[in-house]
């Protein structure tokens, strides 16, 4: 990835740089969600070479003004980078990443990331802090919304796809005008925060680390991601931001990453609060030695590095090496040649074409959880819509986005009104004129995302009361759940005729919901995170171990809760369509897979319903015995198949046992899966048919 020419140029430039100027390149300041931008002093910093990048600025004129100072008035004219949290769109807002992963269509995520990059770069932003690839198995953690759910295979595919979308197709690591540098985060394992409490400690065995949590970050690195963000948490006792074995060892040495590592917000300084570093100076020394290139708002590098460097040759060498990384990134971004945002591009933001893509992504993200046949509703039907979220535009956009396009966002009620004769009432009243009641329940944008951990993830009492009141009317009840996390929906599950997980869908979410309700679009989303029955089941994920006492219905001393039914309310991979699919018994070519053989698998799928539909055929793998142990099931492949009513198709998969076995080292190379194995093929992680075989 390292381009010799850029390195040569960076080194030439560095010959002219003072120590203070080099440290300036490692310093990032700005605002983020922790406050509004206080820009006083920015211009001075830019002029004096005290800063290499700003975060949370995406006003192109403002960016250009600061850039002009850096380029024209600073001693060496080194351009700045403007970085921003463009998590699921800037002006055009796409579904929250968790929702989008339910499309089971990484290529879609690539396209939405590309549009986000286009809008970001038009606004002066050349570095986005996405994708987040933290595996999350505990929905109490509010940031589950920002990733691709619980599964490393899905997580890896979406990680790579988003990196390619943000950065563009080229393999040479150069970023053109319409793309940006991506940043995979949060390295590592932030999603495993104990009890789902944000920023909490993470304790993981090597088995879990290598097989479940690290693969998506590596997939991003393999896809050529240019930057990596360290996580707030400690991992097995060492804060990630000062964790040399993690950054230098795994990321750089094992995976060959040569780009920029940025700390999370103030995380360098927080190593002191973790009780790892004695003081902030120590934090600066530990972080730079661990290989953290940029200190985001920790003010540890700009305050202490200069002193430290004067006494310690190793730190001087680290500063040189890391400064070179920042300069190379600036060359790759083309900032030395094109430092300014092209203001003429602003007119292309939030265009119809981009909104069409947002609508496609939103439709494909929706997951139909329950339907007794009430859906699809007849177009034009008279419906009563209830629930405060129905008109909440901001919440439709979800966490981590900018409210600039909020006014033109299509909320649920507005979308429904485009297809139905809909009235709105805060509570169900005067129901005689309607054919169904639509209850919009769930959570607001502020209840998901960062610092939004919840100890209870059931529905709010008021939402449950609303659904019960609707049920009492005797009319069919359709519940639309707007949320950034899997909620425990047990309390309303039996009361509703249809249950639709709508997530926070972005700019045109309401329109996508209405498309699904009226059948203009047949739902095809599949859950990428398990929906628990009760909060107390968290963390909950399909890919668990068997234990010595696996659950057996009716038996006592088994791995289960006494006061809750076993398993999720809706499992990983689950989602209904408006038609039915029938699976034949799957077959494989050989019951014994020889040393150089692959597993060739086929299953016949038939659309037995009355309308066209898309099925996501899922393949799970299990190795029966392994030291250490392997999960009961691991997603190994899937295919989305569109079939007309009555149509059949044989769906084929080829799997390689070399890719399926246990991972024992940080290089993340799987061993060959040997011995007795099982493959499961079906519609979701629970509803699937098994084949047994042996690999040599
Ligand atoms: C904190 C968040 O953890 C991270 O995801 C984000 O990119 C930075 N702050 C910058 O806003």
GROMACS .gro file of C-alpha atoms in nm, residues 404-582:
model
  179
  404UNK     CA    1  -2.952   1.978   0.830
  405UNK     CA    2  -3.191   1.792   0.605
  406UNK     CA    3  -3.434   1.709   0.883
  407UNK     CA    4  -3.714   1.931   0.756
  408UNK     CA    5  -3.741   1.747   0.426
  409UNK     CA    6  -3.713   1.402   0.585
  410UNK     CA    7  -4.012   1.178   0.511
  411UNK     CA    8  -4.148   1.068   0.849
  412UNK     CA    9  -4.366   0.762   0.892
  413UNK     CA   10  -4.700   0.939   0.880
  414UNK     CA   11  -4.612   1.145   0.573
  415UNK     CA   12  -4.495   0.832   0.394
  416UNK     CA   13  -4.811   0.641   0.485
  417UNK     CA   14  -5.026   0.931   0.367
  418UNK     CA   15  -4.875   0.898   0.019
  419UNK     CA   16  -5.023   0.548  -0.015
  420UNK     CA   17  -5.320   0.531   0.221
  421UNK     CA   18  -5.609   0.739   0.346
  422UNK     CA   19  -5.447   0.792   0.683
  423UNK     CA   20  -5.546   0.989   0.989
  424UNK     CA   21  -5.333   1.047   1.290
  425UNK     CA   22  -5.444   1.033   1.654
  426UNK     CA   23  -5.227   1.025   1.962
  427UNK     CA   24  -5.438   0.735   2.093
  428UNK     CA   25  -5.681   0.510   1.902
  429UNK     CA   26  -6.022   0.688   1.897
  430UNK     CA   27  -6.333   0.675   1.678
  431UNK     CA   28  -6.216   0.363   1.502
  432UNK     CA   29  -6.531   0.275   1.311
  433UNK     CA   30  -6.403   0.426   0.983
  434UNK     CA   31  -6.074   0.238   0.962
  435UNK     CA   32  -5.954  -0.095   0.833
  436UNK     CA   33  -5.644  -0.116   1.055
  437UNK     CA   34  -5.455   0.069   1.325
  438UNK     CA   35  -5.087   0.134   1.274
  439UNK     CA   36  -4.896   0.186   1.600
  440UNK     CA   37  -4.555   0.345   1.560
  441UNK     CA   38  -4.344   0.250   1.863
  442UNK     CA   39  -3.978   0.222   1.957
  443UNK     CA   40  -3.704   0.464   2.040
  444UNK     CA   41  -3.590   0.809   1.942
  445UNK     CA   42  -3.258   0.893   1.781
  446UNK     CA   43  -3.131   1.016   2.117
  447UNK     CA   44  -3.194   0.678   2.275
  448UNK     CA   45  -2.945   0.500   2.046
  449UNK     CA   46  -2.584   0.556   1.948
  450UNK     CA   47  -2.303   0.667   2.174
  451UNK     CA   48  -2.361   0.693   2.549
  452UNK     CA   49  -2.708   0.543   2.504
  453UNK     CA   50  -2.671   0.213   2.685
  454UNK     CA   51  -2.996   0.092   2.836
  455UNK     CA   52  -3.041  -0.146   3.129
  456UNK     CA   53  -3.388  -0.222   2.993
  457UNK     CA   54  -3.455  -0.274   2.624
  458UNK     CA   55  -3.823  -0.361   2.632
  459UNK     CA   56  -4.072  -0.117   2.486
  460UNK     CA   57  -4.168   0.186   2.690
  461UNK     CA   58  -4.481   0.146   2.904
  462UNK     CA   59  -4.658   0.408   2.695
  463UNK     CA   60  -4.587   0.213   2.374
  464UNK     CA   61  -4.711  -0.112   2.524
  465UNK     CA   62  -5.024   0.068   2.647
  466UNK     CA   63  -5.080   0.211   2.301
  467UNK     CA   64  -5.067  -0.130   2.136
  468UNK     CA   65  -5.295  -0.283   2.403
  469UNK     CA   66  -5.546  -0.002   2.352
  470UNK     CA   67  -5.532  -0.057   1.976
  471UNK     CA   68  -5.587  -0.429   2.026
  472UNK     CA   69  -5.892  -0.358   2.240
  473UNK     CA   70  -6.062  -0.182   1.953
  474UNK     CA   71  -6.090  -0.513   1.770
  475UNK     CA   72  -5.933  -0.372   1.453
  476UNK     CA   73  -5.624  -0.538   1.307
  477UNK     CA   74  -5.311  -0.390   1.463
  478UNK     CA   75  -4.986  -0.333   1.277
  479UNK     CA   76  -4.691  -0.233   1.492
  480UNK     CA   77  -4.403  -0.050   1.327
  481UNK     CA   78  -4.093  -0.050   1.542
  482UNK     CA   79  -3.852   0.239   1.487
  483UNK     CA   80  -3.528   0.170   1.668
  484UNK     CA   81  -3.150   0.158   1.645
  485UNK     CA   82  -3.123  -0.168   1.837
  486UNK     CA   83  -3.308  -0.496   1.868
  487UNK     CA   84  -3.572  -0.429   2.132
  488UNK     CA   85  -3.735  -0.699   2.345
  489UNK     CA   86  -4.080  -0.699   2.187
  490UNK     CA   87  -4.240  -0.982   2.384
  491UNK     CA   88  -4.497  -0.759   2.551
  492UNK     CA   89  -4.666  -0.669   2.224
  493UNK     CA   90  -4.579  -0.968   2.008
  494UNK     CA   91  -4.905  -1.157   2.066
  495UNK     CA   92  -5.124  -0.848   2.046
  496UNK     CA   93  -5.036  -0.750   1.694
  497UNK     CA   94  -5.142  -0.887   1.358
  498UNK     CA   95  -4.822  -0.767   1.200
  499UNK     CA   96  -4.490  -0.654   1.339
  500UNK     CA   97  -4.241  -0.466   1.125
  501UNK     CA   98  -3.889  -0.372   1.231
  502UNK     CA   99  -3.836  -0.042   1.053
  503UNK     CA  100  -3.521   0.080   1.231
  504UNK     CA  101  -3.414   0.439   1.176
  505UNK     CA  102  -3.424   0.452   0.800
  506UNK     CA  103  -3.294   0.795   0.701
  507UNK     CA  104  -3.409   1.069   0.465
  508UNK     CA  105  -3.697   0.887   0.296
  509UNK     CA  106  -3.771   0.624   0.559
  510UNK     CA  107  -4.145   0.693   0.581
  511UNK     CA  108  -4.186   0.639   0.209
  512UNK     CA  109  -4.001   0.305   0.224
  513UNK     CA  110  -4.223   0.191   0.510
  514UNK     CA  111  -4.535   0.274   0.311
  515UNK     CA  112  -4.394   0.087   0.007
  516UNK     CA  113  -4.365  -0.223   0.222
  517UNK     CA  114  -4.704  -0.179   0.390
  518UNK     CA  115  -4.889  -0.159   0.058
  519UNK     CA  116  -4.686  -0.431  -0.111
  520UNK     CA  117  -4.523  -0.210  -0.374
  521UNK     CA  118  -4.210  -0.360  -0.227
  522UNK     CA  119  -4.211  -0.710  -0.086
  523UNK     CA  120  -3.999  -0.709   0.233
  524UNK     CA  121  -3.669  -0.892   0.212
  525UNK     CA  122  -3.459  -0.779   0.512
  526UNK     CA  123  -3.309  -1.040   0.748
  527UNK     CA  124  -3.198  -0.974   1.104
  528UNK     CA  125  -2.824  -0.939   1.159
  529UNK     CA  126  -2.871  -0.923   1.535
  530UNK     CA  127  -3.085  -1.153   1.749
  531UNK     CA  128  -3.397  -1.005   1.906
  532UNK     CA  129  -3.418  -1.115   2.270
  533UNK     CA  130  -3.741  -1.199   2.449
  534UNK     CA  131  -3.619  -1.020   2.760
  535UNK     CA  132  -3.333  -0.782   2.836
  536UNK     CA  133  -3.189  -1.033   3.081
  537UNK     CA  134  -3.095  -1.267   2.795
  538UNK     CA  135  -2.835  -1.019   2.670
  539UNK     CA  136  -2.579  -1.082   2.536
  540UNK     CA  137  -2.763  -1.312   2.297
  541UNK     CA  138  -2.635  -1.443   1.962
  542UNK     CA  139  -2.693  -1.746   1.746
  543UNK     CA  140  -2.329  -1.840   1.723
  544UNK     CA  141  -2.296  -1.956   2.083
  545UNK     CA  142  -2.113  -2.257   2.223
  546UNK     CA  143  -2.295  -2.573   2.313
  547UNK     CA  144  -2.182  -2.590   2.681
  548UNK     CA  145  -2.165  -2.916   2.874
  549UNK     CA  146  -2.532  -2.884   2.958
  550UNK     CA  147  -2.708  -2.761   2.646
  551UNK     CA  148  -3.071  -2.662   2.670
  552UNK     CA  149  -3.320  -2.946   2.642
  553UNK     CA  150  -3.684  -2.853   2.685
  554UNK     CA  151  -3.832  -2.979   3.010
  555UNK     CA  152  -3.502  -3.073   3.172
  556UNK     CA  153  -3.378  -2.908   3.490
  557UNK     CA  154  -3.004  -2.853   3.527
  558UNK     CA  155  -2.952  -2.714   3.181
  559UNK     CA  156  -2.810  -2.392   3.034
  560UNK     CA  157  -3.126  -2.179   3.046
  561UNK     CA  158  -3.321  -1.921   3.241
  562UNK     CA  159  -3.597  -2.041   3.471
  563UNK     CA  160  -3.817  -1.742   3.408
  564UNK     CA  161  -3.780  -1.697   3.034
  565UNK     CA  162  -3.831  -1.920   2.732
  566UNK     CA  163  -3.515  -2.035   2.562
  567UNK     CA  164  -3.368  -1.855   2.264
  568UNK     CA  165  -3.443  -1.525   2.099
  569UNK     CA  166  -3.789  -1.398   2.012
  570UNK     CA  167  -3.663  -1.354   1.655
  571UNK     CA  168  -3.335  -1.520   1.558
  572UNK     CA  169  -3.043  -1.402   1.352
  573UNK     CA  170  -3.121  -1.429   0.982
  574UNK     CA  171  -3.496  -1.412   1.035
  575UNK     CA  172  -3.732  -1.212   0.816
  576UNK     CA  173  -4.061  -1.280   0.639
  577UNK     CA  174  -4.164  -1.195   0.285
  578UNK     CA  175  -4.505  -1.169   0.123
  579UNK     CA  176  -4.468  -1.516  -0.020
  580UNK     CA  177  -4.362  -1.860   0.107
  581UNK     CA  178  -4.052  -2.058   0.019
  582UNK     CA  179  -4.001  -2.429   0.041
   0.00000   0.00000   0.00000
